[in-house]
Amino acid sequence: MKYSRQQRQAIETAVDRILSSGVFGQRSRLRELLGYIVGEELEGRGDRLKAYAIGIDVFARPVDFNPNNDSIVRVEMARLRQALDVYYAGAGSDNPIRIGFSRGSYRPHFDTAPGTPAAAPPPMLSRLQATPSLPGGWLGFYLLGAAIAVVILAGLWLLTNRQSSGTPDEAQQASDRIPVVVKQFHGTPGDEHSVYVAEIVSDQIVSALARSKSLSVFNGTADSAAAGHQAAGAPDALIKYLVTGNLQVEPDWSRVTVELSNADTGNIVWAQTYRRGGRFITVQDELVRTIAAELRPQIYNAAKRAIAQKDPETASAWQLYLQATWSPGETVNSLAWQKEQLALARRALELDPDLGQAHAVLAEKLSYLANLDPASDTEAARNEADYHARRALELASDDADTVFNVAVHFKHEGKIAEAAQAVQRTYDLDPNHVLARLLVRFKNQICTTPTASAVRAAIVYDANLSPDNPVRWVTLYWLARLELNRGALEDALLYARRSLQIFASPAVSLQVAAILNQLGRTAEAIALVDTQRVNWPTLDLRHYASRVIHGECDGRPRTPLVRKIYDDLADAYENRKVPNAAQ
């Protein structure tokens, strides 16, 4: 459709008024989205306004972008419609031209407000209404119809053949992901606004989860995707997990309940209720990020438990990788278990030498063991870890989980600058990655004395997590580290003890022991180390202080107090009184 100069000017003025109204706030993506869609329509390219083109042109998705797996376009279009509704109900109520979208379409339509003289129809309209003329009269129409029929039949054959056979790469990709359906969330019955917002929230969660390369995420209506049914858009992937939710929105508070269930058994795998104060629109984005960040590890862990029930000899390389990777809440604290995970990663690479995810896990495991097991701290092991980290980034630099495991490897190696860069890259790939969201805030605070505002930010982040979130052992451990860098031993001990209650990892146990010893409670510190050495019999405090604490900041020393308390703990443990076995 062509637009006259007068029509274009009127529409562009309408867009300018919307953008200057502030209805989009700081949401630059909505501003860019509206400008792009209107611009394409005015330039005669409205037929290109499909989810794929918008995802690539506006949201910088890669060329293999699949709108069925990543609903970013649906989510942002729903938010755009919502923002326009708010605008025309208020500041834009007197606009002579209104921009809208038909349901299910991304092409804009431009309507005149009541009482506004209608603009002349574009000249293209009469051209479309004219009777077509073809050479050859009725013979021409016959030949044209025959040609169209041939094209349609050929297209149907190709489509059917493609759907039934599929390429090996597509089949492999389907088997290397966890199929999840997010059903449309329920709003409050009878409340149209609540129902509408619930639909947007469920779409946002789909988009957030789809960032993971280990998940195949699909939209489902509130009554679709029953257990055992196949996911729409994924004929080769049987649904394994369902996400459902209920949303209640009140003027000054809101509540979202989310459930993850096993599609085969109907059992509830995980459930959580989130309550926020204030207007929902002001907390919506933070709430969705928190839900997605907490939901994804639960899906991973459920899949890992299911895979663990199978014969490991029949597991695929990807399944072995998933079993080997660290996930909050599914970790066993022992040297033997870590070596088992290392063996799983090696087996995965035997089956698929180009599986970048497995390379990243292997790099992380090798460097972790080098820190805690002196026998594993060899030059050959460190070189091997570095090789696998490089290989992982060569093969899967667009996978947030891969890049994060490489970041953890760098952290274990004491390469804090490289770790910070990899954490930032993880966050760029997936802003909902639960640990990247934390570490990206404090990546520059490890080797320095943090500001009070940085500590407050960490406290707020931890408070926004669900109380039973297993990730909190990491957030509380990092809070203790920040307080240690400030020299606040009592505050550090408070957070470290809370972390220890969730998961008594070697790092947390030694952190608590070092603080206790510094506070004169040496007997408690030694008892805690002895308990840890039951699971880590080769744990050497002198090696840990030298390898981890002194070498953690690219060769730069950490704050003197931190170095001192770990050295003092090593001294105290070496000089402890060991009971005489003969007595």
GROMACS .gro file of C-alpha atoms in nm, residues 254-480:
model
  227
  254SER     CA    1   0.026  -0.862   4.313
  255ARG     CA    2   0.085  -1.233   4.354
  256VAL     CA    3   0.205  -1.498   4.108
  257THR     CA    4   0.199  -1.870   4.179
  258VAL     CA    5   0.411  -2.089   3.950
  259GLU     CA    6   0.420  -2.469   3.928
  260LEU     CA    7   0.652  -2.704   3.740
  261SER     CA    8   0.508  -3.051   3.684
  262ASN     CA    9   0.612  -3.374   3.517
  263ALA     CA   10   0.400  -3.419   3.205
  264ASP     CA   11   0.415  -3.799   3.226
  265THR     CA   12   0.315  -3.842   3.589
  266GLY     CA   13   0.144  -3.513   3.673
  267ASN     CA   14   0.358  -3.484   3.985
  268ILE     CA   15   0.445  -3.133   4.100
  269VAL     CA   16   0.823  -3.100   4.072
  270TRP     CA   17   0.846  -2.749   4.214
  271ALA     CA   18   0.614  -2.466   4.312
  272GLN     CA   19   0.664  -2.113   4.436
  273THR     CA   20   0.454  -1.809   4.518
  274TYR     CA   21   0.584  -1.458   4.454
  275ARG     CA   22   0.428  -1.151   4.609
  276ARG     CA   23   0.525  -0.793   4.529
  277GLY     CA   24   0.400  -0.461   4.658
  278GLY     CA   25   0.316  -0.158   4.444
  279ARG     CA   26   0.165  -0.133   4.098
  280PHE     CA   27   0.225  -0.448   3.898
  281ILE     CA   28   0.365  -0.268   3.594
  282THR     CA   29   0.651  -0.132   3.809
  283VAL     CA   30   0.759  -0.478   3.931
  284GLN     CA   31   0.660  -0.690   3.630
  285ASP     CA   32   1.001  -0.713   3.463
  286GLU     CA   33   1.192  -0.785   3.785
  287LEU     CA   34   0.935  -1.045   3.884
  288VAL     CA   35   0.952  -1.225   3.549
  289ARG     CA   36   1.334  -1.229   3.563
  290THR     CA   37   1.325  -1.376   3.913
  291ILE     CA   38   1.071  -1.643   3.818
  292ALA     CA   39   1.268  -1.745   3.508
  293ALA     CA   40   1.597  -1.745   3.699
  294GLU     CA   41   1.456  -1.973   3.969
  295LEU     CA   42   1.255  -2.192   3.732
  296ARG     CA   43   1.533  -2.288   3.494
  297PRO     CA   44   1.759  -2.468   3.749
  298GLN     CA   45   1.454  -2.659   3.869
  299ILE     CA   46   1.390  -2.781   3.512
  300TYR     CA   47   1.755  -2.879   3.476
  301ASN     CA   48   1.753  -3.067   3.806
  302ALA     CA   49   1.431  -3.251   3.722
  303ALA     CA   50   1.581  -3.361   3.389
  304LYS     CA   51   1.905  -3.466   3.560
  305ARG     CA   52   1.713  -3.682   3.807
  306ALA     CA   53   1.524  -3.848   3.523
  307ILE     CA   54   1.843  -3.916   3.326
  308ALA     CA   55   2.013  -4.057   3.635
  309GLN     CA   56   1.753  -4.336   3.645
  310LYS     CA   57   1.869  -4.463   3.306
  311ASP     CA   58   2.164  -4.682   3.215
  312PRO     CA   59   2.463  -4.445   3.170
  313GLU     CA   60   2.593  -4.667   2.891
  314THR     CA   61   2.294  -4.568   2.678
  315ALA     CA   62   2.311  -4.195   2.757
  316SER     CA   63   2.388  -3.950   2.479
  317ALA     CA   64   2.680  -3.708   2.493
  318TRP     CA   65   2.445  -3.424   2.577
  319GLN     CA   66   2.275  -3.621   2.856
  320LEU     CA   67   2.616  -3.700   3.003
  321TYR     CA   68   2.707  -3.331   2.985
  322LEU     CA   69   2.387  -3.236   3.167
  323GLN     CA   70   2.464  -3.489   3.439
  324ALA     CA   71   2.818  -3.357   3.476
  325THR     CA   72   2.737  -2.989   3.495
  326TRP     CA   73   2.701  -2.815   3.829
  327SER     CA   74   2.350  -2.709   3.921
  328PRO     CA   75   2.230  -2.551   4.247
  329GLY     CA   76   2.052  -2.801   4.467
  330GLU     CA   77   2.182  -3.114   4.292
  331THR     CA   78   2.542  -3.117   4.415
  332VAL     CA   79   2.706  -3.374   4.642
  333ASN     CA   80   2.985  -3.240   4.859
  334SER     CA   81   3.268  -3.490   4.813
  335LEU     CA   82   3.589  -3.546   4.622
  336ALA     CA   83   3.461  -3.880   4.494
  337TRP     CA   84   3.146  -3.721   4.349
  338GLN     CA   85   3.344  -3.448   4.174
  339LYS     CA   86   3.564  -3.712   4.012
  340GLU     CA   87   3.252  -3.896   3.897
  341GLN     CA   88   3.129  -3.576   3.732
  342LEU     CA   89   3.469  -3.536   3.569
  343ALA     CA   90   3.440  -3.887   3.426
  344LEU     CA   91   3.093  -3.811   3.287
  345ALA     CA   92   3.226  -3.505   3.105
  346ARG     CA   93   3.513  -3.708   2.959
  347ARG     CA   94   3.269  -3.975   2.843
  348ALA     CA   95   3.054  -3.708   2.678
  349LEU     CA   96   3.353  -3.586   2.478
  350GLU     CA   97   3.440  -3.939   2.376
  351LEU     CA   98   3.095  -3.963   2.218
  352ASP     CA   99   3.099  -3.611   2.075
  353PRO     CA  100   3.441  -3.438   2.065
  354ASP     CA  101   3.279  -3.115   1.942
  355LEU     CA  102   3.030  -3.074   2.226
  356GLY     CA  103   3.133  -2.732   2.352
  357GLN     CA  104   2.918  -2.758   2.664
  358ALA     CA  105   3.109  -3.067   2.779
  359HIS     CA  106   3.443  -2.896   2.713
  360ALA     CA  107   3.335  -2.611   2.943
  361VAL     CA  108   3.230  -2.848   3.221
  362LEU     CA  109   3.557  -3.038   3.196
  363ALA     CA  110   3.756  -2.715   3.221
  364GLU     CA  111   3.562  -2.611   3.531
  365LYS     CA  112   3.598  -2.952   3.700
  366LEU     CA  113   3.972  -2.977   3.637
  367SER     CA  114   4.046  -2.631   3.777
  368TYR     CA  115   3.813  -2.686   4.074
  369LEU     CA  116   3.983  -3.010   4.171
  370ALA     CA  117   4.323  -2.842   4.137
  371ASN     CA  118   4.216  -2.599   4.410
  372LEU     CA  119   4.092  -2.860   4.656
  373ASP     CA  120   4.291  -3.175   4.583
  374PRO     CA  121   4.671  -3.122   4.578
  375ALA     CA  122   4.720  -3.440   4.377
  376SER     CA  123   4.506  -3.289   4.099
  377ASP     CA  124   4.706  -2.965   4.095
  378THR     CA  125   4.953  -3.047   3.820
  379GLU     CA  126   5.080  -2.852   3.524
  380ALA     CA  127   4.930  -3.111   3.290
  381ALA     CA  128   4.588  -3.073   3.452
  382ARG     CA  129   4.601  -2.694   3.434
  383ASN     CA  130   4.704  -2.705   3.068
  384GLU     CA  131   4.424  -2.947   2.994
  385ALA     CA  132   4.172  -2.722   3.168
  386ASP     CA  133   4.289  -2.422   2.965
  387TYR     CA  134   4.260  -2.623   2.643
  388HIS     CA  135   3.903  -2.728   2.716
  389ALA     CA  136   3.808  -2.370   2.808
  390ARG     CA  137   3.941  -2.244   2.475
  391ARG     CA  138   3.772  -2.525   2.287
  392ALA     CA  139   3.441  -2.456   2.460
  393LEU     CA  140   3.444  -2.092   2.350
  394GLU     CA  141   3.537  -2.193   1.996
  395LEU     CA  142   3.243  -2.431   1.973
  396ALA     CA  143   2.968  -2.271   2.182
  397SER     CA  144   3.040  -1.904   2.248
  398ASP     CA  145   2.668  -1.829   2.207
  399ASP     CA  146   2.559  -2.065   2.487
  400ALA     CA  147   2.518  -1.891   2.823
  401ASP     CA  148   2.573  -2.209   3.025
  402THR     CA  149   2.894  -2.286   2.838
  403VAL     CA  150   3.033  -1.936   2.882
  404PHE     CA  151   2.939  -1.935   3.251
  405ASN     CA  152   3.122  -2.261   3.315
  406VAL     CA  153   3.426  -2.109   3.145
  407ALA     CA  154   3.387  -1.804   3.371
  408VAL     CA  155   3.391  -2.031   3.677
  409HIS     CA  156   3.701  -2.204   3.540
  410PHE     CA  157   3.874  -1.867   3.510
  411LYS     CA  158   3.770  -1.783   3.864
  412HIS     CA  159   3.914  -2.111   3.995
  413GLU     CA  160   4.236  -2.030   3.809
  414GLY     CA  161   4.257  -1.687   3.972
  415LYS     CA  162   4.209  -1.512   3.637
  416ILE     CA  163   3.959  -1.261   3.767
  417ALA     CA  164   3.973  -1.026   3.467
  418GLU     CA  165   3.891  -1.311   3.227
  419ALA     CA  166   3.624  -1.439   3.465
  420ALA     CA  167   3.461  -1.095   3.478
  421GLN     CA  168   3.452  -1.075   3.098
  422ALA     CA  169   3.298  -1.421   3.071
  423VAL     CA  170   3.038  -1.339   3.337
  424GLN     CA  171   2.944  -1.025   3.145
  425ARG     CA  172   2.915  -1.230   2.824
  426THR     CA  173   2.692  -1.481   3.006
  427TYR     CA  174   2.468  -1.200   3.124
  428ASP     CA  175   2.452  -1.052   2.774
  429LEU     CA  176   2.344  -1.389   2.635
  430ASP     CA  177   2.095  -1.456   2.912
  431PRO     CA  178   2.002  -1.174   3.153
  432ASN     CA  179   1.795  -1.430   3.345
  433HIS     CA  180   2.090  -1.657   3.430
  434VAL     CA  181   2.051  -1.674   3.805
  435LEU     CA  182   2.422  -1.664   3.895
  436ALA     CA  183   2.531  -1.430   3.617
  437ARG     CA  184   2.269  -1.183   3.744
  438LEU     CA  185   2.449  -1.186   4.079
  439LEU     CA  186   2.811  -1.196   3.971
  440VAL     CA  187   2.782  -0.931   3.701
  441ARG     CA  188   2.703  -0.684   3.979
  442PHE     CA  189   3.007  -0.774   4.188
  443LYS     CA  190   3.262  -0.895   3.937
  444ASN     CA  191   3.486  -0.598   4.016
  445GLN     CA  192   3.453  -0.624   4.395
  446ILE     CA  193   3.642  -0.951   4.454
  447CYS     CA  194   3.989  -0.806   4.495
  448THR     CA  195   3.904  -0.465   4.640
  449THR     CA  196   3.727  -0.316   4.936
  450PRO     CA  197   3.363  -0.290   4.823
  451THR     CA  198   3.151   0.016   4.867
  452ALA     CA  199   2.862   0.017   5.110
  453SER     CA  200   2.622   0.051   4.817
  454ALA     CA  201   2.765  -0.266   4.659
  455VAL     CA  202   2.700  -0.459   4.979
  456ARG     CA  203   2.345  -0.321   5.000
  457ALA     CA  204   2.284  -0.424   4.639
  458ALA     CA  205   2.394  -0.780   4.721
  459ILE     CA  206   2.162  -0.787   5.022
  460VAL     CA  207   1.868  -0.670   4.809
  461TYR     CA  208   1.945  -0.929   4.541
  462ASP     CA  209   1.950  -1.209   4.798
  463ALA     CA  210   1.629  -1.083   4.958
  464ASN     CA  211   1.445  -1.098   4.624
  465LEU     CA  212   1.523  -1.468   4.588
  466SER     CA  213   1.281  -1.721   4.732
  467PRO     CA  214   1.385  -1.821   5.085
  468ASP     CA  215   1.434  -2.186   4.983
  469ASN     CA  216   1.623  -2.113   4.661
  470PRO     CA  217   1.938  -2.331   4.669
  471VAL     CA  218   2.127  -2.058   4.484
  472ARG     CA  219   2.125  -1.861   4.808
  473TRP     CA  220   2.424  -2.056   4.936
  474VAL     CA  221   2.620  -1.878   4.663
  475THR     CA  222   2.469  -1.534   4.723
  476LEU     CA  223   2.528  -1.557   5.098
  477TYR     CA  224   2.884  -1.682   5.044
  478TRP     CA  225   2.951  -1.380   4.823
  479LEU     CA  226   2.796  -1.147   5.078
  480ALA     CA  227   3.037  -1.291   5.334
   0.00000   0.00000   0.00000
